[in-house]
Short mmCIF file of C-alpha atoms in Angstrom, two decimals:
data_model
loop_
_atom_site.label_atom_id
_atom_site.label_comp_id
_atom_site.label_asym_id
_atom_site.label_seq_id
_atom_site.Cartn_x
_atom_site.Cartn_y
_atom_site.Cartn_z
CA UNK A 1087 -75.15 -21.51 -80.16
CA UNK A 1088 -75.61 -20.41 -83.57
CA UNK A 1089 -78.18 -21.78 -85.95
CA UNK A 1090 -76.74 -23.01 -89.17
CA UNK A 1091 -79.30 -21.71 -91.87
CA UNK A 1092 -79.14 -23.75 -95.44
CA UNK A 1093 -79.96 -21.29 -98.26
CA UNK A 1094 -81.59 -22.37 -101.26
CA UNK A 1095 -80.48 -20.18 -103.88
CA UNK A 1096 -82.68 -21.78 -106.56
CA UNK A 1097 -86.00 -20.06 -105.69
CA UNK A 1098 -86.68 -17.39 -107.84
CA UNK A 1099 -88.92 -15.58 -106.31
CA UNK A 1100 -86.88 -13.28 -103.95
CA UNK A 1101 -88.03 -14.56 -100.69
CA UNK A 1102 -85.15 -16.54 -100.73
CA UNK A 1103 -83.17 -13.46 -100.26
CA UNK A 1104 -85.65 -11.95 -97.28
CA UNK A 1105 -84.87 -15.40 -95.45
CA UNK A 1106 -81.02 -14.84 -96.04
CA UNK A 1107 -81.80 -11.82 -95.07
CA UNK A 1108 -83.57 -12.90 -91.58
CA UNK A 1109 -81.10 -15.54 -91.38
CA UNK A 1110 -77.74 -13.67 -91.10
CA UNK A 1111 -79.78 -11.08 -88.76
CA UNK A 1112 -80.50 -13.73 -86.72
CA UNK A 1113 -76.85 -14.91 -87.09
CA UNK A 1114 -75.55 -11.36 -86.52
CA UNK A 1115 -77.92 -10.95 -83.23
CA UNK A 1116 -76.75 -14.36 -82.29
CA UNK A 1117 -73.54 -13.79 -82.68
CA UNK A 1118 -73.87 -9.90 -80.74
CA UNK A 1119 -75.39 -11.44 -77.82
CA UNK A 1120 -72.74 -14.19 -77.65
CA UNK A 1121 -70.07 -11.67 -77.59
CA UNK A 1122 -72.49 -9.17 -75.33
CA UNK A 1123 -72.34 -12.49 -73.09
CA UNK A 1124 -69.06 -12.35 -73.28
CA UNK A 1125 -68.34 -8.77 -72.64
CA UNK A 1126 -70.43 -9.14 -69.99
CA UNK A 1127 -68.67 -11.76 -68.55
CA UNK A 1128 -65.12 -10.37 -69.05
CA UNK A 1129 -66.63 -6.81 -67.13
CA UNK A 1130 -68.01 -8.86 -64.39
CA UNK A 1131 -64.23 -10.54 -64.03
CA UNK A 1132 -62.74 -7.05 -64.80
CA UNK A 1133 -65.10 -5.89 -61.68
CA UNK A 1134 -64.40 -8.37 -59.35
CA UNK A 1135 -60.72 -7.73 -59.85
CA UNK A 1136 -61.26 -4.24 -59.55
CA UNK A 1137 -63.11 -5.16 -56.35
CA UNK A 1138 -60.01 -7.58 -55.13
CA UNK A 1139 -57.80 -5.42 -55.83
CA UNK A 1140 -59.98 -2.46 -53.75
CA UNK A 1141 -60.27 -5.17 -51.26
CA UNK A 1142 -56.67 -6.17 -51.13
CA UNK A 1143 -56.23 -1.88 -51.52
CA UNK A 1144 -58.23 -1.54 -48.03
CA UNK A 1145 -56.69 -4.36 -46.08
CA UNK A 1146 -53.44 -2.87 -47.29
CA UNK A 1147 -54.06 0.35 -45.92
CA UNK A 1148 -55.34 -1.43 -42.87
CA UNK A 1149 -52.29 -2.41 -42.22
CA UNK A 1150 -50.81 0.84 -42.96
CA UNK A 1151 -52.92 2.24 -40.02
CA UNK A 1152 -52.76 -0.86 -37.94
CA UNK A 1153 -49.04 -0.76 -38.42
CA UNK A 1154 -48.74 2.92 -37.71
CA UNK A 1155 -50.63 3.01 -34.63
CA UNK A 1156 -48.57 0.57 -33.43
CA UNK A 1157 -45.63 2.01 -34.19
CA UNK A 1158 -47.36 4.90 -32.40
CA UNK A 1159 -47.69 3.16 -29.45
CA UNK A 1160 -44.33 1.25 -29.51
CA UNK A 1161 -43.01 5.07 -29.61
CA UNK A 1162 -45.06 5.43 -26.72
CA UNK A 1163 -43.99 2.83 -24.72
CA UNK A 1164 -40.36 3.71 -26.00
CA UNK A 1165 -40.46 7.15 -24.39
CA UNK A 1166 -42.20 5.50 -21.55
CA UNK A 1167 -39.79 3.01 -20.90
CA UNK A 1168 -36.85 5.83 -21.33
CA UNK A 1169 -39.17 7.95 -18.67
CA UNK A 1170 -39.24 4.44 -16.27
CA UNK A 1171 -35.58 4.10 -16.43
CA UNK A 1172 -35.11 7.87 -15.81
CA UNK A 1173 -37.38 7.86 -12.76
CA UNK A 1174 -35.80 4.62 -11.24
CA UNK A 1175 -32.38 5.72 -11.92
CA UNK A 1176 -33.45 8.99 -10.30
CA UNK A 1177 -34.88 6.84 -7.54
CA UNK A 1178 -31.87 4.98 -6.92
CA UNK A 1179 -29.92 8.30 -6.56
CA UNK A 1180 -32.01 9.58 -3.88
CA UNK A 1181 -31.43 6.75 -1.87
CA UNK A 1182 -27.70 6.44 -2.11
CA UNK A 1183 -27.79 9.64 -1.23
CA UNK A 1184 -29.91 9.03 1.34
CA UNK A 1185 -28.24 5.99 2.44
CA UNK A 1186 -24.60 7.64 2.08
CA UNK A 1187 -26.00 10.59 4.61
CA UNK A 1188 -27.44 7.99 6.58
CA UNK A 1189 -23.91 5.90 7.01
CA UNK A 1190 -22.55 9.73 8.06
CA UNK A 1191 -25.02 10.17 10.51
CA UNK A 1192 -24.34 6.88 12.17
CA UNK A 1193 -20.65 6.32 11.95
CA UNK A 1194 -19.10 7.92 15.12
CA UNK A 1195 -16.17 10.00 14.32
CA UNK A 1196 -13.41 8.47 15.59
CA UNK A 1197 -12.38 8.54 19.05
CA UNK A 1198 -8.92 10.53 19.67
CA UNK A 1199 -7.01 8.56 21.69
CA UNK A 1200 -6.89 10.15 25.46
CA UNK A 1201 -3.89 12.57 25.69
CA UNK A 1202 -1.33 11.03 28.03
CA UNK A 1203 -1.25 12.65 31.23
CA UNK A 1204 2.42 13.65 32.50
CA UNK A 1205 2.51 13.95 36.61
CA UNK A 1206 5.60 15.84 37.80
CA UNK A 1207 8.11 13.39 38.28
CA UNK A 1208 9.30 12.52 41.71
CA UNK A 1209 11.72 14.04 42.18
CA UNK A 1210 15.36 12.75 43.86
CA UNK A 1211 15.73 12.59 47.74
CA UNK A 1212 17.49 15.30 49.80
CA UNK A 1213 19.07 12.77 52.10
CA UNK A 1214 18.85 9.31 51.76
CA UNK A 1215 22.47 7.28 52.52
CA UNK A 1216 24.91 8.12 54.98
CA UNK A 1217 27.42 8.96 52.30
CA UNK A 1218 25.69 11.67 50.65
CA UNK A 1219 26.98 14.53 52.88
CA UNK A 1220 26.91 16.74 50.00
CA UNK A 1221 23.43 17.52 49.75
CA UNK A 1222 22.87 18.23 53.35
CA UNK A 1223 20.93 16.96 56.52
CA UNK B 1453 8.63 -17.81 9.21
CA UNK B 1454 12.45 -18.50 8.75
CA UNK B 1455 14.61 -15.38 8.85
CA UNK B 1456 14.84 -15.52 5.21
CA UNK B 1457 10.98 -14.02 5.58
CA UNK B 1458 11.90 -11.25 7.41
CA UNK B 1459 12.84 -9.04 4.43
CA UNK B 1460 9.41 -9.25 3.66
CA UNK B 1461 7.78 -6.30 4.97
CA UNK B 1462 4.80 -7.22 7.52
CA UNK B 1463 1.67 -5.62 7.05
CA UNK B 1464 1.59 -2.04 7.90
CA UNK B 1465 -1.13 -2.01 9.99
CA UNK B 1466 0.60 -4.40 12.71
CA UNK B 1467 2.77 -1.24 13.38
CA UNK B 1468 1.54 2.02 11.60
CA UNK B 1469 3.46 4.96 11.11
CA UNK B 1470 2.69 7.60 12.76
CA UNK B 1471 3.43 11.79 13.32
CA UNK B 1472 6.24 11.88 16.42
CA UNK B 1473 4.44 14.59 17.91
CA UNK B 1474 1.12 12.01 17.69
CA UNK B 1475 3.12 9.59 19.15
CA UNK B 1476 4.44 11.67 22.12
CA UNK B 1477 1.11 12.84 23.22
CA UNK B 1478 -1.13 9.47 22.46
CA UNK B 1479 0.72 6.71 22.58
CA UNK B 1480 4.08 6.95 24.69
CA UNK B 1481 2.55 6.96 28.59
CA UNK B 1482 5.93 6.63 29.91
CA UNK B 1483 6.02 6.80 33.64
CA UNK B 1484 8.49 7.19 36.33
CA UNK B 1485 8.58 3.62 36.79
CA UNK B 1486 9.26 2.23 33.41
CA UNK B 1487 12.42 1.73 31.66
CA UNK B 1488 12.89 2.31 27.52
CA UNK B 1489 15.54 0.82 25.53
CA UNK B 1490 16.96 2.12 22.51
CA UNK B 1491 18.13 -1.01 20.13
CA UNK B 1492 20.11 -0.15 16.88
CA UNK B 1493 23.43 -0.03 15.14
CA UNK B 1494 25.07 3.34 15.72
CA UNK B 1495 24.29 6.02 13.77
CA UNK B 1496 20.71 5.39 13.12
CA UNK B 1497 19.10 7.91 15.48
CA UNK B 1498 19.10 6.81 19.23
CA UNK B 1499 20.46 9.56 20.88
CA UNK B 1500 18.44 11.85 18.49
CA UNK B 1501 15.59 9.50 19.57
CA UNK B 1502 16.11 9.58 23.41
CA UNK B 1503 16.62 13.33 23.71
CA UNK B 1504 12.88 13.87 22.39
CA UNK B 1505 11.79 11.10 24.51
CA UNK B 1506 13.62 12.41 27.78
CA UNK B 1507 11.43 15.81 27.16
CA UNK B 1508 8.74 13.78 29.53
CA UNK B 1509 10.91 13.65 32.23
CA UNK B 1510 11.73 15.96 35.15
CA UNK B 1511 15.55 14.79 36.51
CA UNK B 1512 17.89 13.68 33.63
CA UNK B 1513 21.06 12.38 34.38
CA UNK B 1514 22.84 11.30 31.40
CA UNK B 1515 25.94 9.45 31.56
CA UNK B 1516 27.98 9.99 28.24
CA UNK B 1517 31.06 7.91 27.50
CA UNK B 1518 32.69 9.31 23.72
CA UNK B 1519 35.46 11.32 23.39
CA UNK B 1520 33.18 13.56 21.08
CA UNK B 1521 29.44 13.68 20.15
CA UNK B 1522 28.07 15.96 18.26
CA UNK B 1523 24.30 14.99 19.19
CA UNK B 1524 25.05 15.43 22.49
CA UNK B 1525 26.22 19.21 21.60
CA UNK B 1526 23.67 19.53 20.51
CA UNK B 1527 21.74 18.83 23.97
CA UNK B 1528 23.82 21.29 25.47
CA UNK B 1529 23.17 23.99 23.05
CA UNK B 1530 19.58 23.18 23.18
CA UNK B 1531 19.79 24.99 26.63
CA UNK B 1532 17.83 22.10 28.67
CA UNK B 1533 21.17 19.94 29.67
CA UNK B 1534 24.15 21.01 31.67
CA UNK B 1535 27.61 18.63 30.85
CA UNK B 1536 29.29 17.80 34.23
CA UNK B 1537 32.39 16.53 34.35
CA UNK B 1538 32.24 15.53 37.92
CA UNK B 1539 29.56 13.91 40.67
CA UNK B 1540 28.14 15.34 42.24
CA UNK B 1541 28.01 18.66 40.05
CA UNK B 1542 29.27 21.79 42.24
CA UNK B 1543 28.23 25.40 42.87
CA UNK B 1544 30.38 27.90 43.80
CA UNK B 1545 29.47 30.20 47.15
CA UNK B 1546 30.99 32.75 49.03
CA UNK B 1547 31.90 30.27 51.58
CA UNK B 1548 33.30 27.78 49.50
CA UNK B 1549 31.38 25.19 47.46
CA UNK B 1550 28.01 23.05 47.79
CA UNK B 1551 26.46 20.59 45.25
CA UNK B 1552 23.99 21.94 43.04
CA UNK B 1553 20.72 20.70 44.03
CA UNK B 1554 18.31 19.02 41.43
CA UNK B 1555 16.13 21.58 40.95
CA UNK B 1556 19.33 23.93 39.89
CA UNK B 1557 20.82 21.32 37.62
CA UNK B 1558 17.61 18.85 36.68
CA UNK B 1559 19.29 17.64 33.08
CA UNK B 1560 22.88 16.57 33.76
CA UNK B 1561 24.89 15.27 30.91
CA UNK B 1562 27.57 14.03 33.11
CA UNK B 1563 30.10 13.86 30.69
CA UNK B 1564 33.79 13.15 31.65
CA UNK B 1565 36.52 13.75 30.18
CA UNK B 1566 37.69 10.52 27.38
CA UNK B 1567 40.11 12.28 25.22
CA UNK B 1568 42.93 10.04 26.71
CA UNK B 1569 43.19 6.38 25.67
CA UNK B 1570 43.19 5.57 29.51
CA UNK B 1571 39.96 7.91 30.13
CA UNK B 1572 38.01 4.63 31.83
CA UNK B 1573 39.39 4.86 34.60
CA UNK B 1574 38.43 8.58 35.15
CA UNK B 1575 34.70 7.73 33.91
CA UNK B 1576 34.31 4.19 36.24
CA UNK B 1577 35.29 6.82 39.08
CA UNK B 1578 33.11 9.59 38.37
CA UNK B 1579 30.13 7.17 37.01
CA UNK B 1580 30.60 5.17 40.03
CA UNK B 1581 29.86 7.68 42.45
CA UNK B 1582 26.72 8.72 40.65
CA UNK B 1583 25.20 5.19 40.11
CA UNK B 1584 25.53 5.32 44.31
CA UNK B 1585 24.15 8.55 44.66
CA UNK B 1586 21.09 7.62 42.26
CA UNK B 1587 20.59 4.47 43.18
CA UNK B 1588 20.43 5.69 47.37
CA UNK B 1589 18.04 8.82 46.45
CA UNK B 1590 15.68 7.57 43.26
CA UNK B 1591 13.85 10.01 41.53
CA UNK B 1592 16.61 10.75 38.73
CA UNK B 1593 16.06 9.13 34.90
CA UNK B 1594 19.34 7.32 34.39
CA UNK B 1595 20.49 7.13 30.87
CA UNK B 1596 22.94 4.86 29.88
CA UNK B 1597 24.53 5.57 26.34
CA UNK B 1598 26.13 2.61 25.28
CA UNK B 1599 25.28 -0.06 27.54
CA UNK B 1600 27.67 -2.12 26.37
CA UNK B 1601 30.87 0.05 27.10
CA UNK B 1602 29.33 0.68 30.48
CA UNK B 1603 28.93 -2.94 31.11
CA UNK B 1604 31.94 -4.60 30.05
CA UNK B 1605 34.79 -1.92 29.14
CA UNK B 1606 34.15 -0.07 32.47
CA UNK B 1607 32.72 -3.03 34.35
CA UNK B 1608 28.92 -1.18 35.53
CA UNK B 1609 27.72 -5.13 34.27
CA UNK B 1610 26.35 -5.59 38.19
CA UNK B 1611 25.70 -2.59 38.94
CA UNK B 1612 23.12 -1.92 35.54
CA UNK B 1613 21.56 -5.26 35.75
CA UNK B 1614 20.61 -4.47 39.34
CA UNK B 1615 19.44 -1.02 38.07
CA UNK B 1616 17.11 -2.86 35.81
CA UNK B 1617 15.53 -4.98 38.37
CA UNK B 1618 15.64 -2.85 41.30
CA UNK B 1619 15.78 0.85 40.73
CA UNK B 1620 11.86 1.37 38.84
CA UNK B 1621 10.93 1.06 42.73
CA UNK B 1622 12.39 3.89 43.44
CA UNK B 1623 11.37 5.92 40.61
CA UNK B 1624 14.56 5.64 38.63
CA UNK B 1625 13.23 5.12 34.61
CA UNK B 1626 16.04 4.42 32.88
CA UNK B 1627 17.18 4.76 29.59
CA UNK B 1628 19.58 2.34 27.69
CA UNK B 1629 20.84 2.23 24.07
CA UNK B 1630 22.42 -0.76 22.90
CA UNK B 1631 24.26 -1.33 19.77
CA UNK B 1632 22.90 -4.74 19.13
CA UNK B 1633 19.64 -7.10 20.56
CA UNK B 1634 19.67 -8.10 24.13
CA UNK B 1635 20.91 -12.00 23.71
CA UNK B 1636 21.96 -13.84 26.77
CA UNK B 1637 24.12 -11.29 28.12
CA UNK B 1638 21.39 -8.60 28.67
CA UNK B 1639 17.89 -10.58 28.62
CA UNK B 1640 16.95 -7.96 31.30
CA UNK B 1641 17.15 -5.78 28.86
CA UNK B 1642 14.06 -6.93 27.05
CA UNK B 1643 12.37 -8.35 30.13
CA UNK B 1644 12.60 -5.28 32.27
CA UNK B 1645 12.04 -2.18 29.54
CA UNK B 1646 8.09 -1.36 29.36
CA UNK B 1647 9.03 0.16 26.36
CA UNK B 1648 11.41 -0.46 23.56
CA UNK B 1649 12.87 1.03 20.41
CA UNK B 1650 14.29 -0.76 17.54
CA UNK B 1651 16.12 0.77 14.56
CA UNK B 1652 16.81 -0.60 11.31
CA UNK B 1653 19.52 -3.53 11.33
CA UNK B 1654 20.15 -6.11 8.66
CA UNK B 1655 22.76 -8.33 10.34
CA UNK B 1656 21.20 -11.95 10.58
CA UNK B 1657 23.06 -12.45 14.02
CA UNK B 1658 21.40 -9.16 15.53
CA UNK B 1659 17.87 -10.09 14.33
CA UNK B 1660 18.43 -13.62 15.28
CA UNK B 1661 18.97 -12.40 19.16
CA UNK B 1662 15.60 -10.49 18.83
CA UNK B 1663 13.69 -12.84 21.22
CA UNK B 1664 11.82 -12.97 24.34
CA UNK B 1665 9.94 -9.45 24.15
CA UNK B 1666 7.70 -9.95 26.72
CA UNK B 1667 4.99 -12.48 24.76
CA UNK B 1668 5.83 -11.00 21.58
CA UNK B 1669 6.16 -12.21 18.11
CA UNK B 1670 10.03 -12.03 17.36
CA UNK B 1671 9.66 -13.04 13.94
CA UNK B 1672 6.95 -10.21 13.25
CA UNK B 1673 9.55 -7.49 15.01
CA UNK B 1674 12.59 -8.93 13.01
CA UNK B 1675 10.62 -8.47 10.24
CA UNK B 1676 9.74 -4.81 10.79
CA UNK B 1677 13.36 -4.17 11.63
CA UNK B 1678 14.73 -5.61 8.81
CA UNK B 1679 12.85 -2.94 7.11
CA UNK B 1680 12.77 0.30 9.03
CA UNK B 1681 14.04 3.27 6.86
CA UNK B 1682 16.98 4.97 8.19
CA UNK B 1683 16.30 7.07 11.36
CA UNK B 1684 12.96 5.34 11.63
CA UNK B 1685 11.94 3.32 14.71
CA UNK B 1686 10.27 0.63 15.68
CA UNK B 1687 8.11 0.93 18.51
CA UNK B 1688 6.83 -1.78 21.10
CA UNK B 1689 4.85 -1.94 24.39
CA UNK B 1690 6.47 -5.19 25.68
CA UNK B 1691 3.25 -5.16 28.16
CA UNK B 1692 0.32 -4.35 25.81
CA UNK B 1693 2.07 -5.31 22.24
CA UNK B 1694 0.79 -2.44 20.92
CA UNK B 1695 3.65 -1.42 18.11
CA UNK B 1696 4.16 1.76 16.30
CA UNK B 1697 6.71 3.49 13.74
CA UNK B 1698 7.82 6.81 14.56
CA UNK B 1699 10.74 9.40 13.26
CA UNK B 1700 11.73 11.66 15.79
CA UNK B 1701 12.67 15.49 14.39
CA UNK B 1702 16.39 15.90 13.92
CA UNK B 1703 18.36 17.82 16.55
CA UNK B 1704 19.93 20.79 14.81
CA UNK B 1705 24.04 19.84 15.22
CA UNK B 1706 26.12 23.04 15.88
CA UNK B 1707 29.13 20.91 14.58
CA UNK B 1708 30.52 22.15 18.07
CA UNK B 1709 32.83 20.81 20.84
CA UNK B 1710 30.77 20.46 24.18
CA UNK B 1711 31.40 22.58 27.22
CA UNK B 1712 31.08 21.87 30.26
CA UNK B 1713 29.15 22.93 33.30
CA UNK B 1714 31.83 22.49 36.34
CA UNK B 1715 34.91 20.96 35.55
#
């Protein structure tokens, strides 16, 4: 805090004037150093918002990175899951298939029915009745 | 099912449809001592029908009662049957005359003469004499076109029933067509025949008298009758129930009249 220096302007001597003098220079450097102070203090504020705000800066592009290698790796596992679902839908082809050859292998073609057989017919008697004296003994 | 459920059509596979040709040579084992019957209204195929079925057999005689049919030109022109007016059918020699033996005549159409209104008494005579002759040596196919003319306008009732029960002994198939469904005055008809043909018919009295095939359902074979197409037959194995339905090929009609062999 500043001194409050009482001038008394009634001695004639002039050393009066070198107190004044020494006075307001001690005023002045009282004054500079409160203000240095406070410079000071504003530039340490300044620099720990600067250092925040570097801070805040970092963890932000943290995050960037964090955030892009995981979108790196959800990619990843994107085109791995696409490559999975290829595979097992591959997969599952090959063993229709496999299964559809396999029904064909083991269903028996149908049996044709047996052709029916036609004897010669028997055929009608010579001779037989009495009455039939037109075919002969 | 009442009768009224016979227009629905029963499911196909309880009688599939089948190639003729397929039928002939896998399904119909028709042997020498079986008879067929041919069930429909006329016009609806069963002469067409019988002439491809009477392919399996050896010694044909067919006894043929219209004035005029042009299917059974159409036998004669085929080249296979001889028409006879006459039992037994003749051959000339040089010393006279001798009947033709089967082997020389082995498809008969014996077909007499029934241009004249008073024709039955020409066809009970010649039919008569052949029904003996048959009957005493077996081995002949007897077909009977119209069983019921033969039965009751020329009187062969006795003499056909006893055909039925007696003659498959002998070898003597027989064939009958029949305008309408056995009934009570031709069960045999139904109880004797191994094998039996339907055609379409939509009178409720006709399906009605479809009954008593072998252990049958009549109300299933009503059914498919009810809906046969035209020229389309049912079949049915009155012994193993197995059921089929078949179109026989058309006979190509000359539009002919029929000659005859001897007479």
């Amino acid at each position: 805090m500043a001194k409050t220096v009482v001038v008394d302007d009634e001695e004639p001597d002039g050393t009066g004037d070198a107190e004044h003098a020494a006075a307001v220079s001690e005023g002045a450097a009282a004054v500079h150093q409160e203000q240095a102070a406070a410079s000071a203090a504003a530039a340490a504020a300044t620099a720990e918002g600067v250092g925040v705000a570097a801070s805040a800066a970092q963890q932000a592009e943290m995050i960037a990175t964090e955030a892009a290698v995981a979108a790196e790796q959800a990619a990843e596992v994107s085109v791995s899951g696409a490559d999975a679902v290829a595979r097992a839908v591959e997969a599952q082809t090959i063993a229709i298939s496999s299964l559809v050859e396999e029904l064909r292998a083991s269903k028996t073609p149908p049996t044709p029915a047996p052709e029916v057989k036609k004897q010669p017919d028997r055929a009608p008697a010579k001779s037989k009745s009495k009455g039939s004296w037109y075919y002969g003994s | 099912m009442s009768l009224y459920a016979v227009r629905e059509l029963p499911p196909d596979d309880a009688a599939p449809v089948i190639p003729f040709e397929d039928f002939l040579s896998y399904v119909f084992d028709w042997k020498q001592n079986q008879h067929v019957g041919l069930v429909g209204p006329t016009e609806q195929g069963k002469t067409n029908l019988g002439y491809h079925l009477l392919k399996l057999r050896d010694y044909i005689t067919y006894l043929a009662i219209k004035t005029q049919d042009e299917t059974l030109d159409a036998f004669i022109d085929s080249g296979e049957y001889q028409r006879f007016y006459d039992w037994p059918p003749m051959k000339r020699t040089l010393l006279g005359s001798r009947p033709l033996t089967p082997q020389e005549a082995p498809r008969r159409l014996l077909w007499p003469d029934a241009t004249e209104l008073d024709s039955e008494e020409e066809q009970k005579r010649v039919f008569s004499k052949a029904l003996a002759d048959i009957y005493a040596r077996g081995g002949w196919c007897l077909v009977l076109d119209d069983y019921w003319y033969l039965a009751h306008i020329l009187g062969f009732e006795k003499q056909t029933k006893k055909f039925l029960a007696n003659a498959r002994s002998n070898y003597i198939p027989m064939v009958i067509a029949a305008q309408r469904p056995a009934g009570n005055n031709l069960v045999e008809l139904f109880d004797q025949t191994t094998h039996l043909f339907f055609f379409r018919d939509n009178d409720e009295p006709n399906l009605k008298r479809i009954s008593g095939v072998g252990w049958m359902s009549a109300n299933l074979i009503r059914a498919f009758v009810a809906n046969l197409d035209r020229f389309q037959a049912l079949y049915v194995n009155t012994r193993t129930g197995v059921m089929y339905r078949v179109t026989a090929p058309e006979l190509k009609i000359s539009g002919r009249k029929g000659k005859g062999g001897n007479g």
